[in-house]
GROMACS .gro file of C-alpha atoms in nm:
model
  477
    1MET     CA    1   3.529   2.465   0.447
    2ASP     CA    2   3.526   2.123   0.608
    3ARG     CA    3   3.248   1.895   0.490
    4PRO     CA    4   3.024   1.757   0.769
    5LEU     CA    5   3.107   1.404   0.872
    6LYS     CA    6   2.867   1.129   0.773
    7SER     CA    7   2.726   0.906   1.043
    8PRO     CA    8   2.825   0.536   1.048
    9GLY     CA    9   2.468   0.448   0.954
   10LEU     CA   10   2.476   0.670   0.646
   11TYR     CA   11   2.812   0.526   0.539
   12ALA     CA   12   2.667   0.176   0.581
   13LEU     CA   13   2.361   0.266   0.374
   14GLU     CA   14   2.572   0.400   0.089
   15GLU     CA   15   2.799   0.096   0.100
   16VAL     CA   16   2.502  -0.143   0.082
   17PHE     CA   17   2.345   0.055  -0.201
   18HIS     CA   18   2.666   0.043  -0.406
   19ARG     CA   19   2.703  -0.332  -0.344
   20GLN     CA   20   2.350  -0.395  -0.464
   21PHE     CA   21   2.390  -0.158  -0.757
   22GLU     CA   22   2.710  -0.326  -0.879
   23LEU     CA   23   2.561  -0.674  -0.845
   24SER     CA   24   2.244  -0.571  -1.030
   25ARG     CA   25   2.459  -0.458  -1.325
   26SER     CA   26   2.702  -0.750  -1.327
   27GLU     CA   27   2.442  -1.023  -1.260
   28PRO     CA   28   2.116  -0.862  -1.371
   29ALA     CA   29   1.887  -1.166  -1.391
   30PRO     CA   30   1.872  -1.411  -1.097
   31THR     CA   31   1.741  -1.751  -1.198
   32LEU     CA   32   1.404  -1.891  -1.097
   33GLN     CA   33   1.575  -2.115  -0.841
   34ALA     CA   34   1.768  -1.822  -0.692
   35ARG     CA   35   1.447  -1.623  -0.651
   36LEU     CA   36   1.260  -1.915  -0.499
   37ASP     CA   37   1.547  -1.965  -0.255
   38ARG     CA   38   1.526  -1.600  -0.149
   39LEU     CA   39   1.151  -1.629  -0.098
   40ARG     CA   40   1.210  -1.941   0.111
   41ARG     CA   41   1.464  -1.758   0.327
   42LEU     CA   42   1.228  -1.462   0.369
   43ARG     CA   43   0.955  -1.700   0.486
   44ALA     CA   44   1.199  -1.857   0.732
   45ALA     CA   45   1.300  -1.515   0.868
   46LEU     CA   46   0.933  -1.448   0.939
   47THR     CA   47   0.823  -1.784   1.076
   48GLU     CA   48   1.127  -1.833   1.298
   49ASN     CA   49   1.070  -1.494   1.461
   50GLU     CA   50   0.691  -1.470   1.452
   51ALA     CA   51   0.641  -1.451   1.830
   52ARG     CA   52   0.930  -1.205   1.866
   53PHE     CA   53   0.784  -0.982   1.595
   54GLU     CA   54   0.445  -0.983   1.770
   55ALA     CA   55   0.606  -0.889   2.102
   56ALA     CA   56   0.824  -0.615   1.949
   57ILE     CA   57   0.532  -0.456   1.762
   58SER     CA   58   0.316  -0.466   2.075
   59ALA     CA   59   0.592  -0.303   2.280
   60ASP     CA   60   0.636  -0.029   2.019
   61PHE     CA   61   0.264   0.049   2.018
   62GLY     CA   62   0.225   0.031   2.395
   63HIS     CA   63  -0.010  -0.259   2.326
   64ARG     CA   64  -0.094  -0.432   1.998
   65SER     CA   65  -0.341  -0.718   1.975
   66THR     CA   66  -0.145  -1.031   1.882
   67VAL     CA   67  -0.446  -1.156   1.687
   68GLU     CA   68  -0.445  -0.842   1.473
   69THR     CA   69  -0.072  -0.879   1.410
   70ALA     CA   70  -0.119  -1.242   1.307
   71ILE     CA   71  -0.418  -1.181   1.078
   72ALA     CA   72  -0.335  -0.843   0.930
   73GLU     CA   73   0.042  -0.882   0.902
   74THR     CA   74   0.199  -1.227   0.937
   75MET     CA   75  -0.065  -1.425   0.747
   76LEU     CA   76  -0.086  -1.170   0.467
   77VAL     CA   77   0.291  -1.176   0.411
   78LEU     CA   78   0.303  -1.557   0.421
   79GLY     CA   79   0.019  -1.560   0.168
   80GLU     CA   80   0.210  -1.322  -0.060
   81ILE     CA   81   0.519  -1.545  -0.044
   82LYS     CA   82   0.321  -1.860  -0.120
   83HIS     CA   83   0.136  -1.696  -0.409
   84ALA     CA   84   0.456  -1.559  -0.563
   85ALA     CA   85   0.641  -1.892  -0.533
   86LYS     CA   86   0.351  -2.077  -0.695
   87HIS     CA   87   0.318  -1.845  -0.995
   88LEU     CA   88   0.674  -1.717  -1.039
   89LYS     CA   89   0.775  -1.950  -1.321
   90GLY     CA   90   0.482  -1.831  -1.531
   91TRP     CA   91   0.543  -1.465  -1.449
   92MET     CA   92   0.906  -1.493  -1.561
   93ALA     CA   93   0.826  -1.653  -1.897
   94PRO     CA   94   0.855  -1.433  -2.209
   95GLU     CA   95   0.511  -1.328  -2.332
   96ARG     CA   96   0.408  -1.383  -2.693
   97ILE     CA   97   0.285  -1.059  -2.852
   98PRO     CA   98   0.112  -1.033  -3.192
   99THR     CA   99   0.317  -0.888  -3.478
  100THR     CA  100   0.184  -0.602  -3.687
  101VAL     CA  101   0.083  -0.753  -4.019
  102GLN     CA  102   0.313  -0.530  -4.226
  103PHE     CA  103   0.615  -0.690  -4.054
  104ALA     CA  104   0.511  -1.056  -4.079
  105PRO     CA  105   0.648  -1.320  -4.057
  106ALA     CA  106   0.855  -1.164  -3.774
  107LYS     CA  107   0.767  -1.217  -3.407
  108ASN     CA  108   0.740  -1.007  -3.092
  109ARG     CA  109   0.809  -1.100  -2.733
  110LEU     CA  110   0.788  -0.919  -2.398
  111ILE     CA  111   1.082  -1.030  -2.185
  112PRO     CA  112   1.061  -0.958  -1.809
  113GLN     CA  113   1.383  -0.822  -1.661
  114PRO     CA  114   1.461  -0.704  -1.306
  115LEU     CA  115   1.487  -0.328  -1.265
  116GLY     CA  116   1.783  -0.350  -1.026
  117VAL     CA  117   1.784  -0.195  -0.678
  118ILE     CA  118   1.452  -0.127  -0.505
  119GLY     CA  119   1.406   0.110  -0.211
  120ILE     CA  120   1.123   0.041   0.034
  121ILE     CA  121   1.019   0.314   0.279
  122ALA     CA  122   0.782   0.154   0.529
  123PRO     CA  123   0.533   0.308   0.776
  124TRP     CA  124   0.475   0.226   1.141
  125ASN     CA  125   0.109   0.122   1.140
  126TYR     CA  126   0.158  -0.226   0.989
  127PRO     CA  127   0.537  -0.247   1.015
  128LEU     CA  128   0.576  -0.615   0.930
  129GLN     CA  129   0.335  -0.636   0.639
  130LEU     CA  130   0.431  -0.305   0.478
  131THR     CA  131   0.803  -0.383   0.485
  132LEU     CA  132   0.793  -0.745   0.373
  133ALA     CA  133   0.507  -0.748   0.121
  134PRO     CA  134   0.693  -0.503  -0.108
  135ALA     CA  135   1.009  -0.707  -0.047
  136VAL     CA  136   0.827  -1.018  -0.175
  137ALA     CA  137   0.749  -0.833  -0.499
  138ALA     CA  138   1.109  -0.710  -0.529
  139ILE     CA  139   1.254  -1.059  -0.475
  140ALA     CA  140   1.007  -1.226  -0.712
  141ALA     CA  141   1.096  -0.975  -0.983
  142GLY     CA  142   1.466  -1.057  -0.938
  143ASN     CA  143   1.571  -0.733  -0.772
  144SER     CA  144   1.774  -0.656  -0.464
  145ALA     CA  145   1.614  -0.427  -0.206
  146ILE     CA  146   1.688  -0.199   0.087
  147ILE     CA  147   1.420  -0.147   0.352
  148GLN     CA  148   1.393   0.168   0.561
  149PRO     CA  149   1.165   0.096   0.862
  150SER     CA  150   0.983   0.365   1.061
  151GLU     CA  151   1.149   0.533   1.357
  152LEU     CA  152   0.820   0.500   1.550
  153VAL     CA  153   0.868   0.123   1.584
  154PRO     CA  154   1.232   0.094   1.701
  155ARG     CA  155   1.206  -0.251   1.863
  156PHE     CA  156   1.050  -0.400   1.553
  157SER     CA  157   1.303  -0.228   1.328
  158GLU     CA  158   1.598  -0.365   1.526
  159LEU     CA  159   1.452  -0.717   1.519
  160LEU     CA  160   1.380  -0.697   1.145
  161MET     CA  161   1.739  -0.593   1.077
  162GLU     CA  162   1.866  -0.886   1.283
  163ALA     CA  163   1.632  -1.142   1.123
  164ILE     CA  164   1.705  -1.033   0.765
  165ALA     CA  165   2.082  -1.016   0.826
  166LYS     CA  166   2.080  -1.382   0.939
  167LYS     CA  167   1.917  -1.500   0.617
  168PHE     CA  168   2.044  -1.263   0.347
  169ASP     CA  169   2.365  -1.116   0.220
  170THR     CA  170   2.330  -0.738   0.214
  171ALA     CA  171   2.379  -0.750  -0.163
  172GLU     CA  172   2.040  -0.929  -0.180
  173LEU     CA  173   1.826  -0.768   0.090
  174ALA     CA  174   1.912  -0.526   0.368
  175VAL     CA  175   1.744  -0.322   0.641
  176THR     CA  176   1.872   0.022   0.741
  177ASP     CA  177   1.906   0.183   1.082
  178ILE     CA  178   1.636   0.434   1.175
  179ASP     CA  179   1.869   0.731   1.224
  180ASP     CA  180   1.728   1.067   1.119
  181ASP     CA  181   2.006   1.132   0.866
  182ILE     CA  182   1.933   0.798   0.695
  183ALA     CA  183   1.565   0.887   0.662
  184LYS     CA  184   1.656   1.217   0.497
  185ALA     CA  185   1.908   1.060   0.258
  186PHE     CA  186   1.722   0.740   0.164
  187ALA     CA  187   1.481   0.872  -0.100
  188ALA     CA  188   1.760   1.072  -0.265
  189LEU     CA  189   1.957   0.757  -0.357
  190PRO     CA  190   1.937   0.666  -0.728
  191PHE     CA  191   1.721   0.357  -0.684
  192ASP     CA  192   1.577   0.184  -0.987
  193HIS     CA  193   1.235   0.203  -0.820
  194LEU     CA  194   1.112   0.335  -0.487
  195ILE     CA  195   0.807   0.215  -0.291
  196PHE     CA  196   0.672   0.446  -0.022
  197THR     CA  197   0.380   0.383   0.212
  198GLY     CA  198   0.271   0.668   0.436
  199SER     CA  199   0.102   1.007   0.446
  200THR     CA  200   0.027   1.220   0.143
  201ARG     CA  201   0.241   1.503   0.285
  202ILE     CA  202   0.552   1.287   0.320
  203GLY     CA  203   0.472   1.113  -0.009
  204ARG     CA  204   0.509   1.445  -0.191
  205LEU     CA  205   0.854   1.496  -0.037
  206VAL     CA  206   0.961   1.141  -0.127
  207ALA     CA  207   0.842   1.184  -0.487
  208GLU     CA  208   1.026   1.516  -0.511
  209ALA     CA  209   1.352   1.364  -0.386
  210ALA     CA  210   1.319   1.062  -0.614
  211GLY     CA  211   1.236   1.282  -0.910
  212ARG     CA  212   1.582   1.437  -0.904
  213ASN     CA  213   1.717   1.097  -1.011
  214LEU     CA  214   1.417   1.021  -1.236
  215THR     CA  215   1.349   0.730  -1.001
  216PRO     CA  216   0.999   0.591  -1.061
  217VAL     CA  217   0.789   0.566  -0.746
  218THR     CA  218   0.498   0.362  -0.619
  219LEU     CA  219   0.315   0.565  -0.358
  220GLU     CA  220   0.059   0.406  -0.127
  221LEU     CA  221  -0.072   0.704   0.063
  222GLY     CA  222  -0.406   0.749   0.235
  223GLY     CA  223  -0.671   1.015   0.262
  224LYS     CA  224  -1.033   1.007   0.364
  225SER     CA  225  -1.188   0.679   0.255
  226PRO     CA  226  -1.569   0.699   0.265
  227ALA     CA  227  -1.826   0.435   0.357
  228ILE     CA  228  -2.159   0.487   0.182
  229VAL     CA  229  -2.461   0.333   0.351
  230ASP     CA  230  -2.726   0.318   0.080
  231GLY     CA  231  -3.097   0.344   0.156
  232SER     CA  232  -3.128  -0.025   0.064
  233ALA     CA  233  -2.871  -0.135   0.324
  234ASP     CA  234  -2.933  -0.334   0.638
  235ILE     CA  235  -2.834  -0.064   0.888
  236ASP     CA  236  -2.731  -0.305   1.161
  237GLU     CA  237  -2.518  -0.520   0.932
  238ALA     CA  238  -2.350  -0.214   0.780
  239ALA     CA  239  -2.280  -0.071   1.126
  240GLN     CA  240  -2.121  -0.398   1.241
  241ARG     CA  241  -1.890  -0.426   0.941
  242ILE     CA  242  -1.792  -0.060   0.945
  243ALA     CA  243  -1.718  -0.086   1.318
  244TYR     CA  244  -1.476  -0.370   1.250
  245GLY     CA  245  -1.309  -0.191   0.959
  246LYS     CA  246  -1.275   0.127   1.164
  247LEU     CA  247  -1.139  -0.028   1.485
  248LEU     CA  248  -0.892  -0.281   1.344
  249ASN     CA  249  -0.553  -0.163   1.473
  250ALA     CA  250  -0.748   0.112   1.656
  251GLY     CA  251  -0.819   0.282   1.325
  252GLN     CA  252  -0.450   0.317   1.239
  253THR     CA  253  -0.505   0.173   0.891
  254CYS     CA  254  -0.461   0.363   0.566
  255ILE     CA  255  -0.771   0.200   0.413
  256ALA     CA  256  -0.992   0.226   0.724
  257PRO     CA  257  -1.332   0.386   0.662
  258ASP     CA  258  -1.267   0.750   0.747
  259TYR     CA  259  -1.629   0.870   0.756
  260ALA     CA  260  -1.975   0.731   0.685
  261LEU     CA  261  -2.233   0.884   0.453
  262VAL     CA  262  -2.577   0.775   0.574
  263PRO     CA  263  -2.933   0.872   0.470
  264GLN     CA  264  -3.044   1.158   0.695
  265ALA     CA  265  -3.336   0.962   0.841
  266SER     CA  266  -3.107   0.671   0.934
  267MET     CA  267  -2.823   0.873   1.087
  268GLN     CA  268  -2.920   0.837   1.453
  269PRO     CA  269  -3.019   0.467   1.435
  270PHE     CA  270  -2.695   0.395   1.248
  271ALA     CA  271  -2.487   0.581   1.506
  272MET     CA  272  -2.651   0.392   1.793
  273ARG     CA  273  -2.593   0.055   1.627
  274LEU     CA  274  -2.237   0.152   1.540
  275GLN     CA  275  -2.160   0.236   1.901
  276GLY     CA  276  -2.327  -0.085   2.015
  277HIS     CA  277  -2.115  -0.300   1.782
  278MET     CA  278  -1.797  -0.116   1.884
  279GLN     CA  279  -1.866  -0.192   2.248
  280HIS     CA  280  -1.962  -0.553   2.173
  281MET     CA  281  -1.633  -0.608   1.987
  282PHE     CA  282  -1.399  -0.425   2.223
  283GLY     CA  283  -1.598  -0.362   2.540
  284THR     CA  284  -1.558  -0.052   2.755
  285ASP     CA  285  -1.251  -0.161   2.952
  286PRO     CA  286  -0.920  -0.012   2.830
  287LYS     CA  287  -0.740  -0.321   2.957
  288ASN     CA  288  -0.908  -0.531   2.685
  289PRO     CA  289  -0.617  -0.713   2.512
  290ASP     CA  290  -0.804  -0.714   2.180
  291TYR     CA  291  -0.794  -0.334   2.158
  292THR     CA  292  -0.475  -0.175   2.026
  293SER     CA  293  -0.306   0.136   2.163
  294ILE     CA  294  -0.237   0.457   1.974
  295VAL     CA  295   0.127   0.452   1.867
  296SER     CA  296   0.246   0.771   2.043
  297ASP     CA  297   0.142   1.049   2.280
  298ARG     CA  298   0.158   1.296   1.992
  299HIS     CA  299  -0.090   1.094   1.787
  300TYR     CA  300  -0.316   1.054   2.091
  301ALA     CA  301  -0.317   1.431   2.150
  302ARG     CA  302  -0.401   1.491   1.784
  303LEU     CA  303  -0.707   1.265   1.813
  304GLU     CA  304  -0.816   1.449   2.130
  305GLY     CA  305  -0.794   1.773   1.936
  306LEU     CA  306  -1.009   1.638   1.652
  307VAL     CA  307  -1.285   1.536   1.894
  308ALA     CA  308  -1.273   1.864   2.086
  309ASP     CA  309  -1.294   2.064   1.763
  310ALA     CA  310  -1.592   1.862   1.638
  311ALA     CA  311  -1.775   1.903   1.970
  312ALA     CA  312  -1.710   2.278   1.972
  313LYS     CA  313  -1.859   2.305   1.622
  314GLY     CA  314  -2.182   2.129   1.708
  315ALA     CA  315  -2.127   1.755   1.659
  316THR     CA  316  -2.269   1.499   1.900
  317ILE     CA  317  -1.988   1.287   2.048
  318MET     CA  318  -2.060   0.926   2.148
  319GLN     CA  319  -1.786   0.762   2.360
  320PRO     CA  320  -1.767   0.498   2.637
  321ALA     CA  321  -1.525   0.726   2.826
  322ALA     CA  322  -1.352   1.060   2.790
  323PRO     CA  323  -1.010   1.041   2.617
  324ASN     CA  324  -0.847   1.214   2.917
  325ASP     CA  325  -0.966   0.940   3.154
  326PRO     CA  326  -0.639   0.819   3.311
  327GLU     CA  327  -0.740   0.453   3.268
  328TRP     CA  328  -0.747   0.506   2.891
  329LYS     CA  329  -0.482   0.772   2.843
  330GLU     CA  330  -0.207   0.598   3.043
  331ARG     CA  331  -0.243   0.299   2.810
  332ARG     CA  332  -0.281   0.523   2.504
  333LYS     CA  333  -0.612   0.346   2.437
  334PHE     CA  334  -0.837   0.599   2.267
  335PRO     CA  335  -1.207   0.533   2.337
  336PRO     CA  336  -1.395   0.426   2.021
  337THR     CA  337  -1.573   0.744   1.914
  338VAL     CA  338  -1.874   0.816   1.694
  339ILE     CA  339  -1.906   1.178   1.578
  340VAL     CA  340  -2.268   1.234   1.476
  341ASP     CA  341  -2.369   1.510   1.232
  342ALA     CA  342  -2.015   1.596   1.128
  343THR     CA  343  -1.979   1.892   0.892
  344PRO     CA  344  -1.707   1.991   0.640
  345GLU     CA  345  -1.595   2.278   0.865
  346MET     CA  346  -1.472   2.037   1.131
  347THR     CA  347  -1.104   1.944   1.124
  348VAL     CA  348  -1.199   1.578   1.152
  349MET     CA  349  -1.354   1.608   0.805
  350GLN     CA  350  -1.052   1.784   0.657
  351GLU     CA  351  -0.763   1.551   0.736
  352GLU     CA  352  -0.709   1.176   0.751
  353ILE     CA  353  -0.811   1.057   1.098
  354PHE     CA  354  -0.587   0.750   1.149
  355GLY     CA  355  -0.755   0.658   1.473
  356PRO     CA  356  -1.077   0.511   1.620
  357LEU     CA  357  -1.303   0.806   1.535
  358LEU     CA  358  -1.586   0.774   1.284
  359PRO     CA  359  -1.773   1.088   1.171
  360VAL     CA  360  -2.128   1.023   1.048
  361VAL     CA  361  -2.261   1.257   0.781
  362GLY     CA  362  -2.627   1.270   0.680
  363THR     CA  363  -2.716   1.283   0.309
  364ARG     CA  364  -3.047   1.348   0.131
  365ASP     CA  365  -2.991   1.091  -0.143
  366ALA     CA  366  -2.728   0.882  -0.322
  367MET     CA  367  -2.633   1.158  -0.565
  368GLU     CA  368  -2.552   1.392  -0.277
  369ALA     CA  369  -2.322   1.126  -0.132
  370ILE     CA  370  -2.146   1.091  -0.468
  371ALA     CA  371  -2.108   1.467  -0.501
  372PHE     CA  372  -1.970   1.488  -0.145
  373ILE     CA  373  -1.697   1.237  -0.233
  374ASN     CA  374  -1.615   1.391  -0.569
  375ARG     CA  375  -1.555   1.737  -0.420
  376ARG     CA  376  -1.261   1.591  -0.229
  377ASP     CA  377  -0.932   1.421  -0.316
  378ARG     CA  378  -0.955   1.072  -0.464
  379PRO     CA  379  -0.967   0.827  -0.171
  380LEU     CA  380  -0.748   0.520  -0.131
  381ALA     CA  381  -1.056   0.306  -0.062
  382LEU     CA  382  -1.434   0.329  -0.089
  383TYR     CA  383  -1.695   0.112   0.079
  384TRP     CA  384  -2.057   0.070  -0.032
  385PHE     CA  385  -2.333  -0.104   0.160
  386GLY     CA  386  -2.672  -0.201   0.022
  387THR     CA  387  -2.873  -0.443  -0.191
  388ASP     CA  388  -2.971  -0.210  -0.478
  389ASN     CA  389  -2.736  -0.320  -0.758
  390ALA     CA  390  -2.826  -0.024  -0.980
  391ALA     CA  391  -2.739   0.219  -0.698
  392ARG     CA  392  -2.416   0.029  -0.635
  393ASP     CA  393  -2.314   0.044  -1.000
  394THR     CA  394  -2.391   0.415  -1.016
  395VAL     CA  395  -2.149   0.478  -0.729
  396LEU     CA  396  -1.883   0.258  -0.889
  397ALA     CA  397  -1.922   0.440  -1.222
  398ARG     CA  398  -1.933   0.795  -1.084
  399THR     CA  399  -1.654   0.782  -0.824
  400VAL     CA  400  -1.280   0.714  -0.856
  401SER     CA  401  -1.084   0.548  -0.576
  402GLY     CA  402  -0.785   0.323  -0.526
  403GLY     CA  403  -1.004   0.020  -0.451
  404VAL     CA  404  -1.353  -0.078  -0.339
  405THR     CA  405  -1.509  -0.338  -0.112
  406VAL     CA  406  -1.884  -0.386  -0.150
  407ASN     CA  407  -2.082  -0.472   0.164
  408ASP     CA  408  -1.775  -0.489   0.384
  409CYS     CA  409  -1.450  -0.305   0.459
  410LEU     CA  410  -1.079  -0.364   0.396
  411PHE     CA  411  -1.098  -0.701   0.220
  412HIS     CA  412  -1.013  -0.582  -0.132
  413PHE     CA  413  -0.662  -0.528   0.008
  414ALA     CA  414  -0.616  -0.899   0.080
  415GLN     CA  415  -0.686  -1.021  -0.275
  416ALA     CA  416  -0.363  -1.165  -0.418
  417TYR     CA  417  -0.493  -1.151  -0.775
  418GLN     CA  418  -0.597  -0.784  -0.752
  419PRO     CA  419  -0.369  -0.477  -0.754
  420MET     CA  420  -0.344  -0.252  -0.450
  421GLY     CA  421  -0.273   0.115  -0.503
  422GLY     CA  422  -0.407   0.467  -0.484
  423VAL     CA  423  -0.504   0.734  -0.734
  424GLY     CA  424  -0.431   1.105  -0.729
  425ALA     CA  425  -0.362   1.228  -0.376
  426SER     CA  426  -0.404   0.875  -0.238
  427GLY     CA  427  -0.113   0.736  -0.436
  428SER     CA  428   0.016   0.605  -0.765
  429GLY     CA  429   0.120   0.268  -0.897
  430ALA     CA  430   0.022  -0.069  -0.755
  431TYR     CA  431   0.158  -0.394  -0.615
  432HIS     CA  432   0.046  -0.734  -0.475
  433GLY     CA  433   0.090  -1.061  -0.656
  434GLU     CA  434   0.165  -1.036  -1.027
  435TRP     CA  435   0.098  -0.662  -1.014
  436GLY     CA  436   0.394  -0.620  -0.781
  437PHE     CA  437   0.609  -0.839  -1.006
  438LYS     CA  438   0.521  -0.625  -1.309
  439THR     CA  439   0.568  -0.296  -1.124
  440LEU     CA  440   0.924  -0.394  -1.035
  441THR     CA  441   1.005  -0.549  -1.373
  442LYS     CA  442   1.104  -0.400  -1.705
  443LEU     CA  443   0.884  -0.570  -1.965
  444LYS     CA  444   1.128  -0.533  -2.252
  445PRO     CA  445   0.973  -0.553  -2.599
  446VAL     CA  446   1.186  -0.748  -2.846
  447PHE     CA  447   1.125  -0.769  -3.223
  448TYR     CA  448   1.272  -1.074  -3.399
  449ARG     CA  449   1.304  -1.010  -3.771
  450SER     CA  450   1.250  -1.301  -4.007
  451ARG     CA  451   1.487  -1.362  -4.296
  452PHE     CA  452   1.178  -1.383  -4.517
  453ASN     CA  453   1.068  -1.030  -4.431
  454ARG     CA  454   1.091  -0.767  -4.710
  455LEU     CA  455   1.194  -0.474  -4.489
  456ALA     CA  456   1.508  -0.426  -4.699
  457ASP     CA  457   1.280  -0.303  -4.978
  458LEU     CA  458   1.236   0.016  -4.775
  459TYR     CA  459   1.604   0.104  -4.800
  460PRO     CA  460   1.718   0.373  -5.044
  461PRO     CA  461   1.758   0.433  -5.327
  462TYR     CA  462   1.384   0.492  -5.332
  463GLY     CA  463   1.185   0.426  -5.644
  464ALA     CA  464   0.891   0.229  -5.774
  465LYS     CA  465   0.942  -0.057  -5.525
  466VAL     CA  466   0.902   0.184  -5.230
  467ALA     CA  467   0.597   0.344  -5.386
  468ARG     CA  468   0.434   0.001  -5.411
  469LEU     CA  469   0.526  -0.087  -5.051
  470GLU     CA  470   0.404   0.250  -4.927
  471LYS     CA  471   0.070   0.196  -5.099
  472LEU     CA  472   0.042  -0.151  -4.940
  473MET     CA  473   0.135  -0.023  -4.595
  474ARG     CA  474  -0.122   0.258  -4.618
  475LEU     CA  475  -0.383   0.002  -4.715
  476LEU     CA  476  -0.294  -0.224  -4.421
  477SER     CA  477  -0.283   0.071  -4.181
   0.00000   0.00000   0.00000
């Protein structure tokens, strides 16, 4: 039987992978200067095309606020590059490790080595940041990398391929086409490490495909990230900050607050203030250039379904306009929506929202809020608002999440000295700064034996000398 023909894109992907693989085995450790040069070229690829990237992303979304692209994408990537370049020499240095006393006067070292070829599967919601930030980690660690962009942002993907090709040989860094057959084949390549950002459902498929090659994976997934408004919180301040965290990128953010847990008595006042801050930030006019569109008609229809289901099951819906209003729908601008008195039976409380909807759930006390979170999958992020430090620390101690911001939303993600990653269903592994360097590095332990060491006394033939050494080793152990 004839084998099906491969597409040109799939042939190109395999060719690039083999080039990078061969180079990683023949020249496994790029120098500090080579890595700094690659970081410099990556920065140039970004800065020379910044306005074009903003325009391409906006066109792919239907409309994307240029301010949001600059703050949440361009500036974060430039910060990652600057941080890596500043600290790279120290990260690459062998680390002194204590030697177990029985083996003195030998010495131990941890020597960082590149893993080899890194695969990066990027999502559509922050296409620039979530392709290039992992690439910064890969380059800093001395690896080559192949980026697979999302098919939902074709203009951006084409521009990224062009910009990277002008600055890099494909043996260093490459961007794939967005053909369907490439997407299916990418995770099955025998990468030395694979980074995936996206949904939990697709993350499981990626991990399964990578597992056939024993490829280690870093998964940044998502889930339902809660915001807890403690009884000690300033309701208005919490509402303002949650509104911002929810509506950045029109809620299409993996660490956006997915629902709010609020004391029962404060639920209505909180919802009113939340709606007020949403309208103050983004108004009620769908033509507002600060407010970002939903990426596709399919995603828009899914959000409409979530609201309709919640309304049918008894929730109060607060919106400046109906989602089917032509002024909003033609622009794929989904009206900022507060869903008051949401219940677990509603679909909006069962799946990640990824849009500008915020369910508000009333709780009797802090322990009920903790129990509500712990009955569900581990979230990628958790947000706590209040002034009661003991209550805050109880939540931190009794919940598990990928990361936490206290008295605000999102900002733990932007900390270069902190890791970013999920736990359980929200992901595994971490990157950012030195954490990304270490994730994509083999920290190879090396034992240097001293000529003064008496290890030879352990060799056979055994006798009294071994008995004495055994007694000493037991004592030291």
